[in-house]
């Protein structure tokens, strides 16, 4: 295994793997041994004439064709990739033309207590808890003790910040009606049961700056240009092909004739 072999292999590794190999010589030696075995076995197979075995020859041919096809499509993609300065102009235009794409939605921070069920007993319990809260009881303590929501009960009913639409409509509507932090909703019924909701805070939507999104936009723009170029080339080459429908039909008929008959089903 030569230095050139290793220099060709290294860029193909994920960065983390490459770093580990360089920092752990024993693992790198094992990698070199693997390359050696691959090359040695391939040389012995060649010497034994295995490359001429029809099945192996076909695999070699298709592997070569696949590698060359990938290289050709990579060249097509590279040919349409603009220079960095041109990409920057494109993405600045996109940012100015489509500001809503880069706006983060307003979010609300809330807590809730969920009582399972919707019958009279469940409603009586929920109303009792609501009255206790209005009288000054600790919301977080009651949530830990009574809430049936496994995701938030242990955190004192805390749901964190979330955008509108993440919760069920009844929950969102009740939360929208609360005007200031600390406000309590009436008992709210949803498909999950009965909720008591407390508003914690509201956070307005913001427009992400160009610097925040430019790398995302650059990657999207280049990927789109390259994808479109690949599609155009696929269509161009596909349109050059001339099919022979009769030959195709004959091949299918012959394969069906040669296929083994299906086993009779047991009755």
PDB file of C-alpha atoms in Angstrom:
ATOM      1  CA  UNK A   1       0.000   0.000   0.000  1.00  0.00           C
ATOM      2  CA  UNK A   2       1.588   3.253  -1.141  1.00  0.00           C
ATOM      3  CA  UNK A   3       1.337   6.791   0.143  1.00  0.00           C
ATOM      4  CA  UNK A   4      -0.689   7.595  -2.977  1.00  0.00           C
ATOM      5  CA  UNK A   5      -3.186   4.857  -2.083  1.00  0.00           C
ATOM      6  CA  UNK A   6      -3.698   6.343   1.368  1.00  0.00           C
ATOM      7  CA  UNK A   7      -3.956   9.899   0.036  1.00  0.00           C
ATOM      8  CA  UNK A   8      -6.716   8.725  -2.290  1.00  0.00           C
ATOM      9  CA  UNK A   9      -8.594   6.931   0.514  1.00  0.00           C
ATOM     10  CA  UNK A  10      -8.415   9.608   3.212  1.00  0.00           C
ATOM     11  CA  UNK A  11     -10.812  12.153   1.616  1.00  0.00           C
ATOM     12  CA  UNK A  12     -13.457   9.441   1.303  1.00  0.00           C
ATOM     13  CA  UNK A  13     -13.613   8.967   5.090  1.00  0.00           C
ATOM     14  CA  UNK A  14     -16.019  10.891   7.341  1.00  0.00           C
ATOM     15  CA  UNK A  15     -14.097  13.596   9.152  1.00  0.00           C
ATOM     16  CA  UNK A  16     -14.588  11.974  12.582  1.00  0.00           C
ATOM     17  CA  UNK A  17     -13.250   8.629  11.329  1.00  0.00           C
ATOM     18  CA  UNK A  18     -10.253  10.290   9.673  1.00  0.00           C
ATOM     19  CA  UNK A  19      -9.439  12.177  12.870  1.00  0.00           C
ATOM     20  CA  UNK A  20      -9.716   8.999  14.960  1.00  0.00           C
ATOM     21  CA  UNK A  21      -7.400   7.085  12.638  1.00  0.00           C
ATOM     22  CA  UNK A  22      -4.789   9.830  12.772  1.00  0.00           C
ATOM     23  CA  UNK A  23      -4.936   9.968  16.573  1.00  0.00           C
ATOM     24  CA  UNK A  24      -4.987   6.191  17.110  1.00  0.00           C
ATOM     25  CA  UNK A  25      -2.113   4.611  15.155  1.00  0.00           C
ATOM     26  CA  UNK A  26      -3.182   1.025  15.941  1.00  0.00           C
ATOM     27  CA  UNK A  27      -6.552   1.562  14.266  1.00  0.00           C
ATOM     28  CA  UNK A  28      -4.865   3.240  11.326  1.00  0.00           C
ATOM     29  CA  UNK A  29      -2.577   0.231  10.926  1.00  0.00           C
ATOM     30  CA  UNK A  30      -5.656  -2.028  10.865  1.00  0.00           C
ATOM     31  CA  UNK A  31      -7.135   0.169   8.145  1.00  0.00           C
ATOM     32  CA  UNK A  32      -3.924  -0.162   6.094  1.00  0.00           C
ATOM     33  CA  UNK A  33      -4.048  -3.920   6.598  1.00  0.00           C
ATOM     34  CA  UNK A  34      -7.620  -3.953   5.267  1.00  0.00           C
ATOM     35  CA  UNK A  35      -6.539  -2.046   2.157  1.00  0.00           C
ATOM     36  CA  UNK A  36      -3.667  -4.456   1.679  1.00  0.00           C
ATOM     37  CA  UNK A  37      -5.922  -7.500   1.926  1.00  0.00           C
ATOM     38  CA  UNK A  38      -8.360  -6.007  -0.555  1.00  0.00           C
ATOM     39  CA  UNK A  39      -5.587  -5.310  -3.049  1.00  0.00           C
ATOM     40  CA  UNK A  40      -3.877  -8.680  -2.482  1.00  0.00           C
ATOM     41  CA  UNK A  41      -7.077 -10.692  -2.926  1.00  0.00           C
ATOM     42  CA  UNK A  42      -7.977  -8.685  -6.020  1.00  0.00           C
ATOM     43  CA  UNK A  43      -4.554  -9.409  -7.537  1.00  0.00           C
ATOM     44  CA  UNK A  44      -4.908 -13.127  -6.822  1.00  0.00           C
ATOM     45  CA  UNK A  45      -8.411 -13.172  -8.311  1.00  0.00           C
ATOM     46  CA  UNK A  46      -7.058 -11.467 -11.443  1.00  0.00           C
ATOM     47  CA  UNK A  47      -4.213 -13.981 -11.677  1.00  0.00           C
ATOM     48  CA  UNK A  48      -6.669 -16.868 -11.320  1.00  0.00           C
ATOM     49  CA  UNK A  49      -8.771 -15.540 -14.197  1.00  0.00           C
ATOM     50  CA  UNK A  50     -11.807 -14.682 -12.050  1.00  0.00           C
ATOM     51  CA  UNK A  51     -12.219 -11.376 -13.883  1.00  0.00           C
ATOM     52  CA  UNK A  52     -13.279 -13.393 -16.932  1.00  0.00           C
ATOM     53  CA  UNK A  53     -15.998 -15.326 -15.114  1.00  0.00           C
ATOM     54  CA  UNK A  54     -19.230 -13.972 -16.669  1.00  0.00           C
ATOM     55  CA  UNK A  55     -20.924 -13.033 -13.403  1.00  0.00           C
ATOM     56  CA  UNK A  56     -17.800 -11.320 -12.054  1.00  0.00           C
ATOM     57  CA  UNK A  57     -17.112  -9.624 -15.386  1.00  0.00           C
ATOM     58  CA  UNK A  58     -20.640  -8.201 -15.378  1.00  0.00           C
ATOM     59  CA  UNK A  59     -20.249  -6.893 -11.819  1.00  0.00           C
ATOM     60  CA  UNK A  60     -16.954  -5.231 -12.762  1.00  0.00           C
ATOM     61  CA  UNK A  61     -18.541  -3.659 -15.807  1.00  0.00           C
ATOM     62  CA  UNK A  62     -21.545  -2.298 -13.919  1.00  0.00           C
ATOM     63  CA  UNK A  63     -19.315  -0.996 -11.106  1.00  0.00           C
ATOM     64  CA  UNK A  64     -17.142   0.815 -13.655  1.00  0.00           C
ATOM     65  CA  UNK A  65     -20.196   2.237 -15.421  1.00  0.00           C
ATOM     66  CA  UNK A  66     -21.669   3.408 -12.115  1.00  0.00           C
ATOM     67  CA  UNK A  67     -18.453   5.149 -11.062  1.00  0.00           C
ATOM     68  CA  UNK A  68     -18.093   6.846 -14.440  1.00  0.00           C
ATOM     69  CA  UNK A  69     -21.767   7.895 -14.483  1.00  0.00           C
ATOM     70  CA  UNK A  70     -21.401   9.426 -11.009  1.00  0.00           C
ATOM     71  CA  UNK A  71     -18.252  11.263 -12.103  1.00  0.00           C
ATOM     72  CA  UNK A  72     -20.036  12.615 -15.187  1.00  0.00           C
ATOM     73  CA  UNK A  73     -23.016  13.867 -13.176  1.00  0.00           C
ATOM     74  CA  UNK A  74     -20.662  15.448 -10.634  1.00  0.00           C
ATOM     75  CA  UNK A  75     -18.995  17.343 -13.469  1.00  0.00           C
ATOM     76  CA  UNK A  76     -22.408  18.503 -14.711  1.00  0.00           C
ATOM     77  CA  UNK A  77     -23.218  19.767 -11.204  1.00  0.00           C
ATOM     78  CA  UNK A  78     -19.874  21.544 -10.861  1.00  0.00           C
ATOM     79  CA  UNK A  79     -20.297  23.218 -14.252  1.00  0.00           C
ATOM     80  CA  UNK A  80     -23.387  25.143 -13.093  1.00  0.00           C
ATOM     81  CA  UNK A  81     -22.078  26.089  -9.646  1.00  0.00           C
ATOM     82  CA  UNK A  82     -21.594  29.865  -9.622  1.00  0.00           C
ATOM     83  CA  UNK A  83     -18.570  31.612  -8.211  1.00  0.00           C
ATOM     84  CA  UNK A  84     -18.904  32.554  -4.519  1.00  0.00           C
ATOM     85  CA  UNK A  85     -19.524  36.236  -5.315  1.00  0.00           C
ATOM     86  CA  UNK A  86     -22.359  35.331  -7.700  1.00  0.00           C
ATOM     87  CA  UNK A  87     -23.917  33.004  -5.126  1.00  0.00           C
ATOM     88  CA  UNK A  88     -23.825  35.811  -2.547  1.00  0.00           C
ATOM     89  CA  UNK A  89     -25.726  38.104  -4.937  1.00  0.00           C
ATOM     90  CA  UNK A  90     -28.346  35.414  -5.537  1.00  0.00           C
ATOM     91  CA  UNK A  91     -28.939  34.666  -1.879  1.00  0.00           C
ATOM     92  CA  UNK A  92     -29.141  38.352  -0.942  1.00  0.00           C
ATOM     93  CA  UNK A  93     -31.852  38.766  -3.585  1.00  0.00           C
ATOM     94  CA  UNK A  94     -33.728  35.734  -2.237  1.00  0.00           C
ATOM     95  CA  UNK A  95     -33.516  37.070   1.320  1.00  0.00           C
ATOM     96  CA  UNK A  96     -34.953  40.448   0.295  1.00  0.00           C
ATOM     97  CA  UNK A  97     -37.675  38.947  -1.911  1.00  0.00           C
ATOM     98  CA  UNK A  98     -38.940  36.309   0.524  1.00  0.00           C
ATOM     99  CA  UNK A  99     -38.731  37.767   4.050  1.00  0.00           C
ATOM    100  CA  UNK A 100     -41.551  35.596   5.440  1.00  0.00           C
ATOM    101  CA  UNK A 101     -39.411  32.504   4.901  1.00  0.00           C
ATOM    102  CA  UNK A 102     -37.025  33.762   7.553  1.00  0.00           C
ATOM    103  CA  UNK A 103     -39.490  34.974  10.151  1.00  0.00           C
ATOM    104  CA  UNK A 104     -39.689  32.980  13.375  1.00  0.00           C
ATOM    105  CA  UNK A 105     -43.264  32.742  14.696  1.00  0.00           C
ATOM    106  CA  UNK A 106     -44.466  34.298  17.903  1.00  0.00           C
ATOM    107  CA  UNK A 107     -44.302  31.856  20.811  1.00  0.00           C
ATOM    108  CA  UNK A 108     -46.111  31.477  24.113  1.00  0.00           C
ATOM    109  CA  UNK A 109     -44.886  29.987  27.352  1.00  0.00           C
ATOM    110  CA  UNK A 110     -47.577  28.264  29.421  1.00  0.00           C
ATOM    111  CA  UNK A 111     -48.207  25.722  32.134  1.00  0.00           C
ATOM    112  CA  UNK A 112     -51.228  23.476  32.490  1.00  0.00           C
ATOM    113  CA  UNK A 113     -52.849  20.899  34.717  1.00  0.00           C
ATOM    114  CA  UNK A 114     -54.591  18.055  32.878  1.00  0.00           C
ATOM    115  CA  UNK A 115     -57.418  16.121  34.488  1.00  0.00           C
ATOM    116  CA  UNK A 116     -58.259  12.900  32.674  1.00  0.00           C
ATOM    117  CA  UNK A 117     -61.881  12.353  31.771  1.00  0.00           C
ATOM    118  CA  UNK A 118     -64.777  14.692  31.047  1.00  0.00           C
ATOM    119  CA  UNK A 119     -67.473  13.385  33.362  1.00  0.00           C
ATOM    120  CA  UNK A 120     -68.984  15.175  36.345  1.00  0.00           C
ATOM    121  CA  UNK A 121     -66.369  13.884  38.787  1.00  0.00           C
ATOM    122  CA  UNK A 122     -63.493  15.014  36.566  1.00  0.00           C
ATOM    123  CA  UNK A 123     -65.047  18.437  36.079  1.00  0.00           C
ATOM    124  CA  UNK A 124     -65.690  18.815  39.819  1.00  0.00           C
ATOM    125  CA  UNK A 125     -62.029  18.036  40.531  1.00  0.00           C
ATOM    126  CA  UNK A 126     -60.855  20.510  37.877  1.00  0.00           C
ATOM    127  CA  UNK A 127     -63.137  23.278  39.189  1.00  0.00           C
ATOM    128  CA  UNK A 128     -61.932  22.631  42.744  1.00  0.00           C
ATOM    129  CA  UNK A 129     -58.279  22.928  41.653  1.00  0.00           C
ATOM    130  CA  UNK A 130     -59.051  26.107  39.717  1.00  0.00           C
ATOM    131  CA  UNK A 131     -60.646  27.674  42.779  1.00  0.00           C
ATOM    132  CA  UNK A 132     -57.623  26.738  44.894  1.00  0.00           C
ATOM    133  CA  UNK A 133     -55.350  28.396  42.332  1.00  0.00           C
ATOM    134  CA  UNK A 134     -57.476  31.536  42.325  1.00  0.00           C
ATOM    135  CA  UNK A 135     -57.131  31.558  46.108  1.00  0.00           C
ATOM    136  CA  UNK A 136     -53.348  31.552  45.835  1.00  0.00           C
ATOM    137  CA  UNK A 137     -52.379  27.851  45.743  1.00  0.00           C
ATOM    138  CA  UNK A 138     -49.031  26.937  44.153  1.00  0.00           C
ATOM    139  CA  UNK A 139     -49.696  26.029  40.502  1.00  0.00           C
ATOM    140  CA  UNK A 140     -46.520  23.989  40.111  1.00  0.00           C
ATOM    141  CA  UNK A 141     -47.169  21.961  43.243  1.00  0.00           C
ATOM    142  CA  UNK A 142     -50.743  21.151  42.190  1.00  0.00           C
ATOM    143  CA  UNK A 143     -49.558  20.227  38.682  1.00  0.00           C
ATOM    144  CA  UNK A 144     -47.000  17.795  40.097  1.00  0.00           C
ATOM    145  CA  UNK A 145     -49.645  16.258  42.358  1.00  0.00           C
ATOM    146  CA  UNK A 146     -52.698  16.112  40.096  1.00  0.00           C
ATOM    147  CA  UNK A 147     -51.799  16.600  36.421  1.00  0.00           C
ATOM    148  CA  UNK A 148     -52.257  13.546  34.187  1.00  0.00           C
ATOM    149  CA  UNK A 149     -49.903  14.874  31.516  1.00  0.00           C
ATOM    150  CA  UNK A 150     -46.796  12.673  31.798  1.00  0.00           C
ATOM    151  CA  UNK A 151     -44.721  15.057  29.711  1.00  0.00           C
ATOM    152  CA  UNK A 152     -45.154  18.134  31.894  1.00  0.00           C
ATOM    153  CA  UNK A 153     -46.452  17.118  35.342  1.00  0.00           C
ATOM    154  CA  UNK A 154     -42.990  16.513  36.799  1.00  0.00           C
ATOM    155  CA  UNK A 155     -41.965  20.012  35.625  1.00  0.00           C
ATOM    156  CA  UNK A 156     -44.863  21.653  37.412  1.00  0.00           C
ATOM    157  CA  UNK A 157     -47.009  21.645  34.288  1.00  0.00           C
ATOM    158  CA  UNK A 158     -44.384  23.546  32.278  1.00  0.00           C
ATOM    159  CA  UNK A 159     -44.929  23.289  28.503  1.00  0.00           C
ATOM    160  CA  UNK A 160     -42.095  25.644  27.563  1.00  0.00           C
ATOM    161  CA  UNK A 161     -42.374  28.047  24.637  1.00  0.00           C
ATOM    162  CA  UNK A 162     -44.376  26.897  21.605  1.00  0.00           C
ATOM    163  CA  UNK A 163     -45.949  28.503  18.509  1.00  0.00           C
ATOM    164  CA  UNK A 164     -49.661  28.773  17.898  1.00  0.00           C
ATOM    165  CA  UNK A 165     -51.055  25.625  16.317  1.00  0.00           C
ATOM    166  CA  UNK A 166     -48.891  23.189  18.234  1.00  0.00           C
ATOM    167  CA  UNK A 167     -51.645  22.599  20.780  1.00  0.00           C
ATOM    168  CA  UNK A 168     -55.216  21.490  20.118  1.00  0.00           C
ATOM    169  CA  UNK A 169     -57.559  24.340  19.027  1.00  0.00           C
ATOM    170  CA  UNK A 170     -59.451  24.517  22.333  1.00  0.00           C
ATOM    171  CA  UNK A 171     -56.155  24.948  24.204  1.00  0.00           C
ATOM    172  CA  UNK A 172     -54.929  27.636  21.798  1.00  0.00           C
ATOM    173  CA  UNK A 173     -58.201  29.568  22.002  1.00  0.00           C
ATOM    174  CA  UNK A 174     -58.163  29.593  25.805  1.00  0.00           C
ATOM    175  CA  UNK A 175     -54.532  30.680  25.855  1.00  0.00           C
ATOM    176  CA  UNK A 176     -55.204  33.505  23.377  1.00  0.00           C
ATOM    177  CA  UNK A 177     -57.813  34.900  25.774  1.00  0.00           C
ATOM    178  CA  UNK A 178     -55.261  35.343  28.591  1.00  0.00           C
ATOM    179  CA  UNK A 179     -53.878  38.867  28.605  1.00  0.00           C
ATOM    180  CA  UNK A 180     -50.961  38.905  31.048  1.00  0.00           C
ATOM    181  CA  UNK A 181     -48.472  36.520  32.697  1.00  0.00           C
ATOM    182  CA  UNK A 182     -50.009  34.685  35.629  1.00  0.00           C
ATOM    183  CA  UNK A 183     -53.541  34.745  34.171  1.00  0.00           C
ATOM    184  CA  UNK A 184     -55.552  31.557  34.630  1.00  0.00           C
ATOM    185  CA  UNK A 185     -57.983  30.096  32.116  1.00  0.00           C
ATOM    186  CA  UNK A 186     -61.335  28.613  33.076  1.00  0.00           C
ATOM    187  CA  UNK A 187     -61.548  24.832  32.845  1.00  0.00           C
ATOM    188  CA  UNK A 188     -60.970  23.961  29.152  1.00  0.00           C
ATOM    189  CA  UNK A 189     -62.241  20.745  27.597  1.00  0.00           C
ATOM    190  CA  UNK A 190     -60.288  19.039  24.810  1.00  0.00           C
ATOM    191  CA  UNK A 191     -59.919  15.544  23.412  1.00  0.00           C
ATOM    192  CA  UNK A 192     -57.357  14.850  26.153  1.00  0.00           C
ATOM    193  CA  UNK A 193     -59.562  15.805  29.091  1.00  0.00           C
ATOM    194  CA  UNK A 194     -59.877  18.989  31.147  1.00  0.00           C
ATOM    195  CA  UNK A 195     -57.151  21.643  31.316  1.00  0.00           C
ATOM    196  CA  UNK A 196     -56.362  24.530  33.606  1.00  0.00           C
ATOM    197  CA  UNK A 197     -53.900  26.819  31.808  1.00  0.00           C
ATOM    198  CA  UNK A 198     -51.655  29.561  33.144  1.00  0.00           C
ATOM    199  CA  UNK A 199     -49.950  32.050  30.843  1.00  0.00           C
ATOM    200  CA  UNK A 200     -46.268  32.498  31.677  1.00  0.00           C
ATOM    201  CA  UNK A 201     -44.929  34.764  28.920  1.00  0.00           C
ATOM    202  CA  UNK A 202     -45.257  35.753  25.276  1.00  0.00           C
ATOM    203  CA  UNK A 203     -42.404  36.161  22.809  1.00  0.00           C
ATOM    204  CA  UNK A 204     -43.010  38.059  19.534  1.00  0.00           C
ATOM    205  CA  UNK A 205     -41.943  36.692  16.166  1.00  0.00           C
ATOM    206  CA  UNK A 206     -38.641  37.956  14.786  1.00  0.00           C
ATOM    207  CA  UNK A 207     -36.986  38.203  11.396  1.00  0.00           C
ATOM    208  CA  UNK A 208     -33.763  36.191  11.296  1.00  0.00           C
ATOM    209  CA  UNK A 209     -30.860  38.277  10.048  1.00  0.00           C
ATOM    210  CA  UNK A 210     -29.161  37.612   6.725  1.00  0.00           C
ATOM    211  CA  UNK A 211     -26.028  36.489   8.556  1.00  0.00           C
ATOM    212  CA  UNK A 212     -28.076  33.881  10.419  1.00  0.00           C
ATOM    213  CA  UNK A 213     -29.520  32.318   7.272  1.00  0.00           C
ATOM    214  CA  UNK A 214     -26.882  32.914   4.600  1.00  0.00           C
ATOM    215  CA  UNK A 215     -25.221  29.501   4.945  1.00  0.00           C
ATOM    216  CA  UNK A 216     -28.603  27.779   4.733  1.00  0.00           C
ATOM    217  CA  UNK A 217     -29.507  29.854   1.677  1.00  0.00           C
ATOM    218  CA  UNK A 218     -26.144  29.240   0.038  1.00  0.00           C
ATOM    219  CA  UNK A 219     -26.507  25.469   0.441  1.00  0.00           C
ATOM    220  CA  UNK A 220     -30.120  25.527  -0.821  1.00  0.00           C
ATOM    221  CA  UNK A 221     -29.248  27.657  -3.841  1.00  0.00           C
ATOM    222  CA  UNK A 222     -26.290  25.549  -4.936  1.00  0.00           C
ATOM    223  CA  UNK A 223     -28.219  22.313  -4.389  1.00  0.00           C
ATOM    224  CA  UNK A 224     -31.146  23.596  -6.480  1.00  0.00           C
ATOM    225  CA  UNK A 225     -28.913  24.705  -9.371  1.00  0.00           C
ATOM    226  CA  UNK A 226     -27.107  21.380  -9.370  1.00  0.00           C
ATOM    227  CA  UNK A 227     -30.276  19.320  -9.093  1.00  0.00           C
ATOM    228  CA  UNK A 228     -31.879  21.185 -11.993  1.00  0.00           C
ATOM    229  CA  UNK A 229     -28.771  20.673 -14.123  1.00  0.00           C
ATOM    230  CA  UNK A 230     -28.758  16.944 -13.388  1.00  0.00           C
ATOM    231  CA  UNK A 231     -32.448  16.677 -14.290  1.00  0.00           C
ATOM    232  CA  UNK A 232     -31.907  18.494 -17.576  1.00  0.00           C
ATOM    233  CA  UNK A 233     -29.038  16.200 -18.489  1.00  0.00           C
ATOM    234  CA  UNK A 234     -31.012  13.087 -17.563  1.00  0.00           C
ATOM    235  CA  UNK A 235     -33.881  14.205 -19.796  1.00  0.00           C
ATOM    236  CA  UNK A 236     -31.521  15.129 -22.639  1.00  0.00           C
ATOM    237  CA  UNK A 237     -29.777  11.750 -22.620  1.00  0.00           C
ATOM    238  CA  UNK A 238     -33.030   9.863 -22.086  1.00  0.00           C
ATOM    239  CA  UNK A 239     -34.500  11.528 -25.174  1.00  0.00           C
ATOM    240  CA  UNK A 240     -31.553  10.299 -27.229  1.00  0.00           C
ATOM    241  CA  UNK A 241     -32.442   6.670 -26.514  1.00  0.00           C
ATOM    242  CA  UNK A 242     -34.314   4.622 -29.122  1.00  0.00           C
ATOM    243  CA  UNK A 243     -36.419   1.799 -27.698  1.00  0.00           C
ATOM    244  CA  UNK A 244     -37.342  -1.478 -29.401  1.00  0.00           C
ATOM    245  CA  UNK A 245     -40.756  -2.443 -28.068  1.00  0.00           C
ATOM    246  CA  UNK A 246     -40.843  -5.778 -29.895  1.00  0.00           C
ATOM    247  CA  UNK A 247     -37.481  -6.822 -28.476  1.00  0.00           C
ATOM    248  CA  UNK A 248     -38.651  -5.855 -24.991  1.00  0.00           C
ATOM    249  CA  UNK A 249     -41.854  -7.855 -25.344  1.00  0.00           C
ATOM    250  CA  UNK A 250     -39.940 -10.858 -26.652  1.00  0.00           C
ATOM    251  CA  UNK A 251     -37.513 -10.745 -23.740  1.00  0.00           C
ATOM    252  CA  UNK A 252     -40.344 -10.583 -21.171  1.00  0.00           C
ATOM    253  CA  UNK A 253     -42.160 -13.479 -22.853  1.00  0.00           C
ATOM    254  CA  UNK A 254     -38.983 -15.592 -22.857  1.00  0.00           C
ATOM    255  CA  UNK A 255     -38.302 -14.882 -19.182  1.00  0.00           C
ATOM    256  CA  UNK A 256     -41.848 -15.877 -18.283  1.00  0.00           C
ATOM    257  CA  UNK A 257     -41.435 -19.113 -20.259  1.00  0.00           C
ATOM    258  CA  UNK A 258     -38.207 -19.976 -18.456  1.00  0.00           C
ATOM    259  CA  UNK A 259     -39.526 -19.064 -14.991  1.00  0.00           C
ATOM    260  CA  UNK A 260     -40.398 -22.076 -12.787  1.00  0.00           C
ATOM    261  CA  UNK A 261     -44.105 -22.769 -12.433  1.00  0.00           C
ATOM    262  CA  UNK A 262     -45.523 -21.686  -9.035  1.00  0.00           C
ATOM    263  CA  UNK A 263     -46.010 -24.507  -6.583  1.00  0.00           C
ATOM    264  CA  UNK A 264     -49.557 -25.774  -6.331  1.00  0.00           C
ATOM    265  CA  UNK A 265     -51.348 -24.478  -3.238  1.00  0.00           C
ATOM    266  CA  UNK A 266     -52.262 -27.080  -0.675  1.00  0.00           C
ATOM    267  CA  UNK A 267     -55.983 -27.512  -0.248  1.00  0.00           C
TER     268      UNK A 267
END
